[in-house]
mmCIF file of C-alpha atoms and ligand atoms in Angstrom:
data_model
loop_
_atom_site.group_PDB
_atom_site.id
_atom_site.type_symbol
_atom_site.label_atom_id
_atom_site.label_comp_id
_atom_site.label_asym_id
_atom_site.label_seq_id
_atom_site.Cartn_x
_atom_site.Cartn_y
_atom_site.Cartn_z
ATOM 1 C CA MET A 21 -16.062 -0.714 18.290
ATOM 2 C CA ASN A 22 -14.288 2.068 19.468
ATOM 3 C CA TRP A 23 -11.473 2.807 17.018
ATOM 4 C CA PRO A 24 -8.627 5.204 18.462
ATOM 5 C CA TYR A 25 -7.575 7.230 15.356
ATOM 6 C CA LYS A 26 -8.642 10.276 13.253
ATOM 7 C CA HIS A 27 -5.877 9.641 10.500
ATOM 8 C CA LEU A 28 -4.177 6.922 8.642
ATOM 9 C CA LEU A 29 -1.240 8.183 8.350
ATOM 10 C CA SER A 30 1.281 5.642 8.534
ATOM 11 C CA ILE A 31 1.628 1.107 9.926
ATOM 12 C CA SER A 32 3.702 2.985 12.547
ATOM 13 C CA GLN A 33 0.519 4.378 14.339
ATOM 14 C CA LEU A 34 -0.706 0.841 14.640
ATOM 15 C CA SER A 35 -0.115 -2.115 16.989
ATOM 16 C CA GLY A 36 -0.553 -5.597 15.874
ATOM 17 C CA ASP A 37 -3.804 -5.990 17.489
ATOM 18 C CA ASP A 38 -5.891 -3.111 14.910
ATOM 19 C CA ILE A 39 -3.714 -4.464 11.962
ATOM 20 C CA ARG A 40 -5.719 -7.608 13.402
ATOM 21 C CA THR A 41 -9.039 -6.201 13.523
ATOM 22 C CA ILE A 42 -8.823 -3.982 10.407
ATOM 23 C CA PHE A 43 -8.374 -7.611 8.755
ATOM 24 C CA GLU A 44 -11.162 -9.186 10.424
ATOM 25 C CA LEU A 45 -13.276 -6.741 9.048
ATOM 26 C CA SER A 46 -11.785 -6.777 5.523
ATOM 27 C CA THR A 47 -13.216 -10.866 5.672
ATOM 28 C CA HIS A 48 -16.411 -9.405 6.348
ATOM 29 C CA PHE A 49 -16.326 -6.916 3.313
ATOM 30 C CA THR A 50 -14.645 -9.400 1.120
ATOM 31 C CA GLU A 51 -18.096 -11.490 1.837
ATOM 32 C CA VAL A 52 -20.166 -8.506 0.871
ATOM 33 C CA ASN A 53 -18.091 -8.043 -2.109
ATOM 34 C CA SER A 54 -19.215 -11.313 -2.988
ATOM 35 C CA ARG A 55 -22.683 -11.230 -3.107
ATOM 36 C CA PRO A 56 -24.896 -10.545 -5.967
ATOM 37 C CA VAL A 57 -25.769 -6.548 -4.662
ATOM 38 C CA LYS A 58 -22.763 -5.652 -3.297
ATOM 39 C CA LYS A 59 -23.714 -2.330 -1.834
ATOM 40 C CA THR A 60 -25.009 -1.672 2.128
ATOM 41 C CA PRO A 61 -26.457 1.524 3.693
ATOM 42 C CA THR A 62 -23.571 1.702 6.500
ATOM 43 C CA LEU A 63 -21.886 4.840 5.289
ATOM 44 C CA LYS A 64 -25.176 6.972 3.588
ATOM 45 C CA GLY A 65 -24.842 10.513 4.272
ATOM 46 C CA LYS A 66 -20.782 10.344 4.408
ATOM 47 C CA SER A 67 -18.554 12.641 2.174
ATOM 48 C CA VAL A 68 -15.259 11.168 0.820
ATOM 49 C CA VAL A 69 -13.099 13.319 -1.552
ATOM 50 C CA LEU A 70 -10.114 11.072 -3.636
ATOM 51 C CA PHE A 71 -7.346 13.694 -3.864
ATOM 52 C CA PHE A 72 -5.066 12.099 -6.345
ATOM 53 C CA ALA A 73 -2.067 14.514 -6.977
ATOM 54 C CA GLU A 74 -0.672 11.319 -8.945
ATOM 55 C CA PRO A 75 -1.280 8.775 -11.039
ATOM 56 C CA SER A 76 -2.793 5.663 -9.698
ATOM 57 C CA THR A 77 -5.620 2.993 -11.009
ATOM 58 C CA ARG A 78 -5.782 1.067 -8.064
ATOM 59 C CA THR A 79 -5.516 2.771 -5.081
ATOM 60 C CA LYS A 80 -8.042 5.304 -6.453
ATOM 61 C CA ILE A 81 -10.782 2.970 -7.857
ATOM 62 C CA SER A 82 -10.631 0.757 -4.997
ATOM 63 C CA PHE A 83 -11.418 3.610 -2.632
ATOM 64 C CA ASP A 84 -14.114 4.753 -5.031
ATOM 65 C CA MET A 85 -15.458 1.298 -5.072
ATOM 66 C CA ALA A 86 -14.798 0.600 -1.101
ATOM 67 C CA ALA A 87 -16.654 4.229 -0.533
ATOM 68 C CA LYS A 88 -19.610 3.662 -3.107
ATOM 69 C CA ARG A 89 -20.484 0.001 -1.540
ATOM 70 C CA LEU A 90 -21.051 1.427 1.967
ATOM 71 C CA SER A 91 -22.893 4.315 0.114
ATOM 72 C CA ALA A 92 -20.828 7.121 1.135
ATOM 73 C CA ASP A 93 -20.457 9.667 -1.697
ATOM 74 C CA THR A 94 -17.504 10.466 -3.668
ATOM 75 C CA PHE A 95 -15.893 13.336 -4.987
ATOM 76 C CA SER A 96 -12.269 13.283 -7.253
ATOM 77 C CA LEU A 97 -9.601 15.785 -7.619
ATOM 78 C CA ALA A 98 -6.650 14.920 -9.522
ATOM 79 C CA THR A 99 -3.622 17.131 -10.579
ATOM 80 C CA SER A 100 -4.681 17.210 -14.002
ATOM 81 C CA GLY A 101 -8.141 19.871 -15.413
ATOM 82 C CA SER A 102 -8.001 20.793 -11.008
ATOM 83 C CA SER A 103 -6.580 24.210 -9.915
ATOM 84 C CA LEU A 104 -3.487 22.434 -9.033
ATOM 85 C CA GLN A 105 -2.266 22.441 -12.686
ATOM 86 C CA LYS A 106 -2.951 26.812 -11.831
ATOM 87 C CA GLY A 107 -0.329 26.229 -9.131
ATOM 88 C CA GLU A 108 -2.614 26.203 -6.336
ATOM 89 C CA ASN A 109 -0.619 24.868 -3.337
ATOM 90 C CA LEU A 110 -1.150 22.131 -1.007
ATOM 91 C CA LYS A 111 -2.005 24.376 1.849
ATOM 92 C CA ASP A 112 -4.557 26.178 0.056
ATOM 93 C CA THR A 113 -5.944 23.146 -1.711
ATOM 94 C CA GLY A 114 -6.524 21.221 1.508
ATOM 95 C CA LEU A 115 -8.915 24.652 3.377
ATOM 96 C CA THR A 116 -10.596 24.803 -0.325
ATOM 97 C CA LEU A 117 -11.757 21.292 0.184
ATOM 98 C CA GLN A 118 -12.211 21.439 4.090
ATOM 99 C CA ALA A 119 -15.141 24.992 3.046
ATOM 100 C CA MET A 120 -16.572 22.222 1.442
ATOM 101 C CA ASN A 121 -17.439 19.619 4.830
ATOM 102 C CA PRO A 122 -15.941 16.261 3.844
ATOM 103 C CA ASP A 123 -15.896 14.013 6.579
ATOM 104 C CA LEU A 124 -12.934 11.942 5.130
ATOM 105 C CA ILE A 125 -9.976 13.027 2.421
ATOM 106 C CA VAL A 126 -7.896 10.090 0.761
ATOM 107 C CA ILE A 127 -4.758 12.016 -0.304
ATOM 108 C CA ARG A 128 -1.618 10.627 -2.863
ATOM 109 C CA HIS A 129 1.240 13.828 -3.126
ATOM 110 C CA GLU A 130 4.889 13.606 -4.501
ATOM 111 C CA LEU A 131 5.639 14.579 -0.750
ATOM 112 C CA SER A 132 6.654 12.688 2.045
ATOM 113 C CA GLY A 133 4.629 14.407 5.069
ATOM 114 C CA SER A 134 2.164 15.663 2.896
ATOM 115 C CA ALA A 135 -0.908 13.233 4.397
ATOM 116 C CA SER A 136 0.301 14.504 7.825
ATOM 117 C CA PHE A 137 0.488 18.724 6.594
ATOM 118 C CA LEU A 138 -2.865 18.126 5.971
ATOM 119 C CA ALA A 139 -3.648 16.132 9.409
ATOM 120 C CA ASN A 140 -2.267 18.798 11.207
ATOM 121 C CA LYS A 141 -4.730 21.471 9.047
ATOM 122 C CA LEU A 142 -7.578 20.333 8.917
ATOM 123 C CA ASP A 143 -11.011 19.178 11.039
ATOM 124 C CA CYS A 144 -11.475 15.741 9.176
ATOM 125 C CA SER A 145 -10.292 12.523 8.907
ATOM 126 C CA ILE A 146 -7.052 11.977 6.516
ATOM 127 C CA VAL A 147 -6.273 8.917 5.032
ATOM 128 C CA ASN A 148 -2.509 8.337 3.516
ATOM 129 C CA ALA A 149 -2.782 6.859 -0.012
ATOM 130 C CA GLY A 150 1.074 7.241 -0.743
ATOM 131 C CA ASP A 151 3.275 10.226 0.160
ATOM 132 C CA GLY A 152 6.498 10.254 -2.133
ATOM 133 C CA TRP A 153 8.798 8.034 -0.419
ATOM 134 C CA HIS A 154 6.998 7.600 3.061
ATOM 135 C CA ALA A 155 4.231 5.556 3.755
ATOM 136 C CA HIS A 156 1.419 3.924 1.537
ATOM 137 C CA PRO A 157 0.172 2.139 4.716
ATOM 138 C CA THR A 158 -3.293 1.076 2.628
ATOM 139 C CA GLN A 159 -1.177 -1.069 0.030
ATOM 140 C CA ALA A 160 0.902 -2.465 3.294
ATOM 141 C CA LEU A 161 -2.474 -3.570 5.009
ATOM 142 C CA LEU A 162 -3.747 -4.877 1.741
ATOM 143 C CA ASP A 163 -0.271 -7.282 1.222
ATOM 144 C CA GLY A 164 -1.121 -8.403 4.750
ATOM 145 C CA PHE A 165 -4.362 -9.474 3.894
ATOM 146 C CA SER A 166 -3.884 -10.673 0.849
ATOM 147 C CA LEU A 167 -1.039 -12.952 2.602
ATOM 148 C CA SER A 168 -3.575 -14.161 5.326
ATOM 149 C CA GLN A 169 -5.706 -15.691 3.144
ATOM 150 C CA VAL A 170 -3.218 -18.147 1.981
ATOM 151 C CA TRP A 171 -1.431 -18.827 5.498
ATOM 152 C CA ASP A 172 -2.688 -20.260 8.227
ATOM 153 C CA SER A 173 -0.578 -18.229 10.426
ATOM 154 C CA PHE A 174 2.559 -15.179 9.576
ATOM 155 C CA SER A 175 4.724 -16.128 12.787
ATOM 156 C CA GLY A 176 7.808 -18.379 11.481
ATOM 157 C CA LYS A 177 7.511 -17.174 7.576
ATOM 158 C CA THR A 178 9.225 -15.510 6.055
ATOM 159 C CA LEU A 179 9.346 -12.694 2.908
ATOM 160 C CA LEU A 180 11.278 -10.733 0.464
ATOM 161 C CA ILE A 181 11.102 -7.258 -0.243
ATOM 162 C CA LEU A 182 13.068 -6.975 -3.830
ATOM 163 C CA GLY A 183 13.654 -4.254 -5.664
ATOM 164 C CA ASP A 184 13.844 -0.377 -5.389
ATOM 165 C CA ILE A 185 13.896 -0.399 -1.784
ATOM 166 C CA ALA A 186 15.247 2.866 -1.416
ATOM 167 C CA HIS A 187 12.822 5.118 -3.445
ATOM 168 C CA SER A 188 9.613 2.393 -2.078
ATOM 169 C CA ARG A 189 6.847 3.513 0.007
ATOM 170 C CA VAL A 190 5.396 0.051 0.071
ATOM 171 C CA ALA A 191 8.923 -1.476 0.975
ATOM 172 C CA ARG A 192 8.868 1.168 3.768
ATOM 173 C CA SER A 193 5.097 0.445 4.769
ATOM 174 C CA ASP A 194 5.699 -3.692 4.379
ATOM 175 C CA ALA A 195 8.853 -3.603 6.274
ATOM 176 C CA GLU A 196 6.823 -2.128 9.481
ATOM 177 C CA LEU A 197 3.964 -4.401 9.114
ATOM 178 C CA PHE A 198 4.970 -7.708 8.518
ATOM 179 C CA SER A 199 7.511 -6.852 11.451
ATOM 180 C CA LYS A 200 4.240 -6.311 13.696
ATOM 181 C CA LEU A 201 2.958 -9.503 12.448
ATOM 182 C CA GLY A 202 6.553 -11.446 13.164
ATOM 183 C CA VAL A 203 7.436 -12.023 9.611
ATOM 184 C CA ASN A 204 11.521 -12.118 9.359
ATOM 185 C CA LEU A 205 12.190 -10.163 6.441
ATOM 186 C CA ARG A 206 14.441 -9.829 3.602
ATOM 187 C CA VAL A 207 15.194 -7.093 1.277
ATOM 188 C CA CYS A 208 17.641 -7.399 -1.992
ATOM 189 C CA ALA A 209 18.558 -4.720 -4.480
ATOM 190 C CA PRO A 210 21.707 -3.237 -5.777
ATOM 191 C CA GLY A 211 23.164 -0.750 -3.078
ATOM 192 C CA THR A 212 22.668 1.881 -5.218
ATOM 193 C CA LEU A 213 18.941 1.462 -4.688
ATOM 194 C CA LEU A 214 19.525 0.798 -0.796
ATOM 195 C CA PRO A 215 18.315 3.254 1.699
ATOM 196 C CA ALA A 216 20.636 5.098 3.630
ATOM 197 C CA ASP A 217 19.207 4.207 6.845
ATOM 198 C CA ILE A 218 18.745 0.414 6.157
ATOM 199 C CA SER A 219 20.602 -1.018 9.353
ATOM 200 C CA GLU A 220 17.802 0.575 11.129
ATOM 201 C CA TRP A 221 15.280 -1.719 9.055
ATOM 202 C CA PRO A 222 14.111 -4.746 10.942
ATOM 203 C CA VAL A 223 14.942 -6.493 7.754
ATOM 204 C CA GLU A 224 18.030 -8.743 6.570
ATOM 205 C CA VAL A 225 20.176 -7.112 3.611
ATOM 206 C CA TYR A 226 21.056 -9.170 0.625
ATOM 207 C CA GLN A 227 22.571 -8.097 -2.862
ATOM 208 C CA ASP A 228 22.245 -11.768 -3.706
ATOM 209 C CA LEU A 229 19.253 -12.976 -5.305
ATOM 210 C CA ASP A 230 19.454 -16.751 -5.257
ATOM 211 C CA ALA A 231 20.864 -16.258 -1.832
ATOM 212 C CA ALA A 232 17.918 -13.716 -0.840
ATOM 213 C CA CYS A 233 15.361 -16.276 -1.989
ATOM 214 C CA LYS A 234 16.402 -19.468 -0.810
ATOM 215 C CA ASN A 235 13.547 -20.742 1.962
ATOM 216 C CA ILE A 236 11.251 -17.771 1.491
ATOM 217 C CA ASP A 237 7.991 -18.307 2.030
ATOM 218 C CA ALA A 238 6.549 -15.248 -0.113
ATOM 219 C CA VAL A 239 8.412 -11.961 -2.350
ATOM 220 C CA GLN A 240 7.261 -9.046 -3.135
ATOM 221 C CA CYS A 241 8.806 -7.542 -6.319
ATOM 222 C CA LEU A 242 8.670 -3.654 -6.551
ATOM 223 C CA ARG A 243 8.573 -1.636 -9.433
ATOM 224 C CA LEU A 244 11.171 -0.239 -10.461
ATOM 225 C CA GLN A 245 10.532 3.403 -9.974
ATOM 226 C CA LEU A 246 11.352 4.789 -13.204
ATOM 227 C CA GLU A 247 10.317 8.315 -12.920
ATOM 228 C CA ARG A 248 12.111 8.432 -9.620
ATOM 229 C CA GLN A 249 15.595 7.629 -10.839
ATOM 230 C CA GLU A 250 18.668 10.320 -10.236
ATOM 231 C CA ASN A 251 20.943 9.469 -12.558
ATOM 232 C CA GLY A 252 23.895 6.824 -12.298
ATOM 233 C CA LEU A 253 21.491 4.914 -9.982
ATOM 234 C CA LEU A 254 21.480 2.081 -12.331
ATOM 235 C CA PRO A 255 23.793 0.717 -14.944
ATOM 236 C CA ASN A 256 20.399 -0.439 -18.029
ATOM 237 C CA LEU A 257 17.213 -1.954 -16.935
ATOM 238 C CA ARG A 258 18.654 -4.984 -19.073
ATOM 239 C CA GLU A 259 21.615 -5.253 -16.683
ATOM 240 C CA TYR A 260 19.113 -4.646 -13.823
ATOM 241 C CA ALA A 261 16.904 -7.355 -14.680
ATOM 242 C CA MET A 262 19.393 -9.783 -15.494
ATOM 243 C CA HIS A 263 21.174 -9.709 -12.007
ATOM 244 C CA PHE A 264 17.642 -8.278 -9.796
ATOM 245 C CA GLY A 265 14.482 -9.162 -12.158
ATOM 246 C CA LEU A 266 12.719 -12.264 -10.494
ATOM 247 C CA LYS A 267 12.903 -15.735 -12.562
ATOM 248 C CA ALA A 268 11.509 -18.995 -12.265
ATOM 249 C CA ASP A 269 14.988 -20.257 -11.074
ATOM 250 C CA HIS A 270 15.228 -18.413 -8.657
ATOM 251 C CA LEU A 271 12.221 -19.573 -6.352
ATOM 252 C CA ASN A 272 13.592 -23.064 -6.904
ATOM 253 C CA SER A 273 15.123 -22.894 -3.710
ATOM 254 C CA ALA A 274 12.307 -21.321 -2.168
ATOM 255 C CA ASN A 275 9.556 -22.825 -0.007
ATOM 256 C CA PRO A 276 6.856 -25.086 -1.529
ATOM 257 C CA GLY A 277 4.211 -22.558 -2.477
ATOM 258 C CA VAL A 278 6.010 -19.556 -2.239
ATOM 259 C CA LYS A 279 3.529 -16.877 -2.593
ATOM 260 C CA ILE A 280 4.442 -13.833 -5.842
ATOM 261 C CA LEU A 281 3.248 -10.093 -4.913
ATOM 262 C CA HIS A 282 3.195 -6.825 -6.752
ATOM 263 C CA PRO A 283 1.731 -3.878 -5.898
ATOM 264 C CA GLY A 284 1.488 -3.162 -9.573
ATOM 265 C CA PRO A 285 1.607 -1.593 -12.153
ATOM 266 C CA ILE A 286 4.308 -4.154 -13.224
ATOM 267 C CA ASN A 287 7.282 -3.436 -15.421
ATOM 268 C CA ARG A 288 7.036 -6.930 -16.970
ATOM 269 C CA GLY A 289 10.409 -8.116 -18.213
ATOM 270 C CA VAL A 290 12.362 -5.708 -15.700
ATOM 271 C CA GLU A 291 11.354 -6.360 -11.969
ATOM 272 C CA ILE A 292 9.572 -9.845 -12.588
ATOM 273 C CA GLN A 293 9.739 -12.251 -15.418
ATOM 274 C CA SER A 294 6.183 -12.328 -17.079
ATOM 275 C CA GLU A 295 5.224 -15.262 -16.796
ATOM 276 C CA LEU A 296 5.837 -15.716 -13.374
ATOM 277 C CA ALA A 297 3.392 -12.632 -12.507
ATOM 278 C CA ASP A 298 0.545 -14.626 -14.142
ATOM 279 C CA CYS A 299 1.550 -17.843 -12.529
ATOM 280 C CA GLU A 300 -0.739 -20.299 -9.658
ATOM 281 C CA ASN A 301 1.393 -18.812 -7.364
ATOM 282 C CA SER A 302 0.885 -15.100 -8.123
ATOM 283 C CA LEU A 303 -1.668 -13.331 -5.921
ATOM 284 C CA ILE A 304 -1.098 -10.043 -8.301
ATOM 285 C CA LEU A 305 -4.357 -9.871 -9.248
ATOM 286 C CA ASP A 306 -5.905 -11.002 -5.271
ATOM 287 C CA GLN A 307 -4.054 -8.020 -4.051
ATOM 288 C CA VAL A 308 -6.064 -5.831 -5.877
ATOM 289 C CA GLY A 309 -9.326 -7.156 -4.477
ATOM 290 C CA SER A 310 -8.101 -7.170 -0.999
ATOM 291 C CA GLY A 311 -7.268 -3.769 -1.417
ATOM 292 C CA VAL A 312 -10.994 -2.673 -2.089
ATOM 293 C CA SER A 313 -12.428 -4.675 1.165
ATOM 294 C CA ILE A 314 -9.743 -3.284 3.302
ATOM 295 C CA ARG A 315 -10.679 0.147 2.367
ATOM 296 C CA MET A 316 -14.341 -0.930 3.239
ATOM 297 C CA ALA A 317 -12.945 -1.639 6.564
ATOM 298 C CA LEU A 318 -10.590 1.187 6.758
ATOM 299 C CA LEU A 319 -13.767 3.744 5.985
ATOM 300 C CA TYR A 320 -15.863 2.123 8.079
ATOM 301 C CA LEU A 321 -13.428 2.320 10.984
ATOM 302 C CA PHE A 322 -12.428 6.221 10.251
ATOM 303 C CA LEU A 323 -16.610 7.206 9.103
ATOM 304 C CA THR A 324 -18.246 5.763 12.262
ATOM 305 C CA ARG A 325 -15.764 6.099 14.995
ATOM 306 C CA THR A 326 -16.668 8.313 18.010
ATOM 307 C CA GLU A 327 -14.875 11.879 18.310
ATOM 308 C CA GLN A 328 -14.193 11.401 22.008
ATOM 309 C CA ALA A 329 -11.901 8.281 21.347
ATOM 310 C CA GLU A 330 -9.764 10.684 19.285
ATOM 311 C CA SER A 331 -5.296 10.307 19.297
HETATM 312 N N1 LIG B 23 -0.281 0.454 -5.558
HETATM 313 C C1 LIG B 23 -0.386 1.218 -6.074
HETATM 314 O O1 LIG B 23 -0.728 2.312 -5.298
HETATM 315 O O2 LIG B 23 -1.170 1.019 -7.118
HETATM 316 P P1 LIG B 23 -2.004 1.977 -8.136
HETATM 317 O O3 LIG B 23 -0.406 3.293 -8.662
HETATM 318 O O4 LIG B 23 -2.320 2.317 -9.396
HETATM 319 O O5 LIG B 23 -2.624 2.878 -7.096
#
């Protein structure tokens, strides 16, 4: 197929059909991942740099695993132990990596816009693995893919995104992705953790969790980003957990079979009751597994595309 994009910077660049293409390919790679031998030679000779200037477990390992299962070579750069620690800036780090001629760089960085900054400066493909509060497109794709595995259709379904919406790149990317797929969207958060532009999002806004959970088909609980909180946004964690932490009682008015998602890592007992994270309706570990298939699909699309299809 003729994949038209050189970079993956945000969900906003993708159409509903693009998203469905990625899901179809991910279904194929899920089958590959279930084989006793999970390796294919598809991307032999390709070089992928994993540039993670912020901590990560799921995204980094799953990109690494995805690349290696497709026989690409991976090279990791993290802040600790690299020249980033000596103060090297993003431009110089990017140009240094480019001088080694990689085919694709996966970047996670605390600065919103860092992925598009590199895309404008470098020749290789750039995949955004989370930039500040701006976007986490591969997370939204794996969230959508996880629900596609348990739902017959997205149409008519209602998803609640619960928690720290203001600081969440996952909330922004999920809202874009699920609205393109025809899902009804709600968000629920205290007023201090809603972004100033929330009226422009394709969502219904709630500040009462009982009301927000009525007739939902899934809830995405967001991590309370303790490292990104400014003073005064929250009274204290106990009060936040009391009013906005998801508990079993909240789901009594949800639709039967309601699914529970969380991008991870979880603050158990804060944004979600611990037992709920482990219950049979939880898709949290399915999301992690979907992450490998989605990232295999993306690496395949971006590393086998033809240059004339560039956008
Ligand atoms: N969901 C997510 O991005 O997790 P990591 O920070 O562990 O990659």
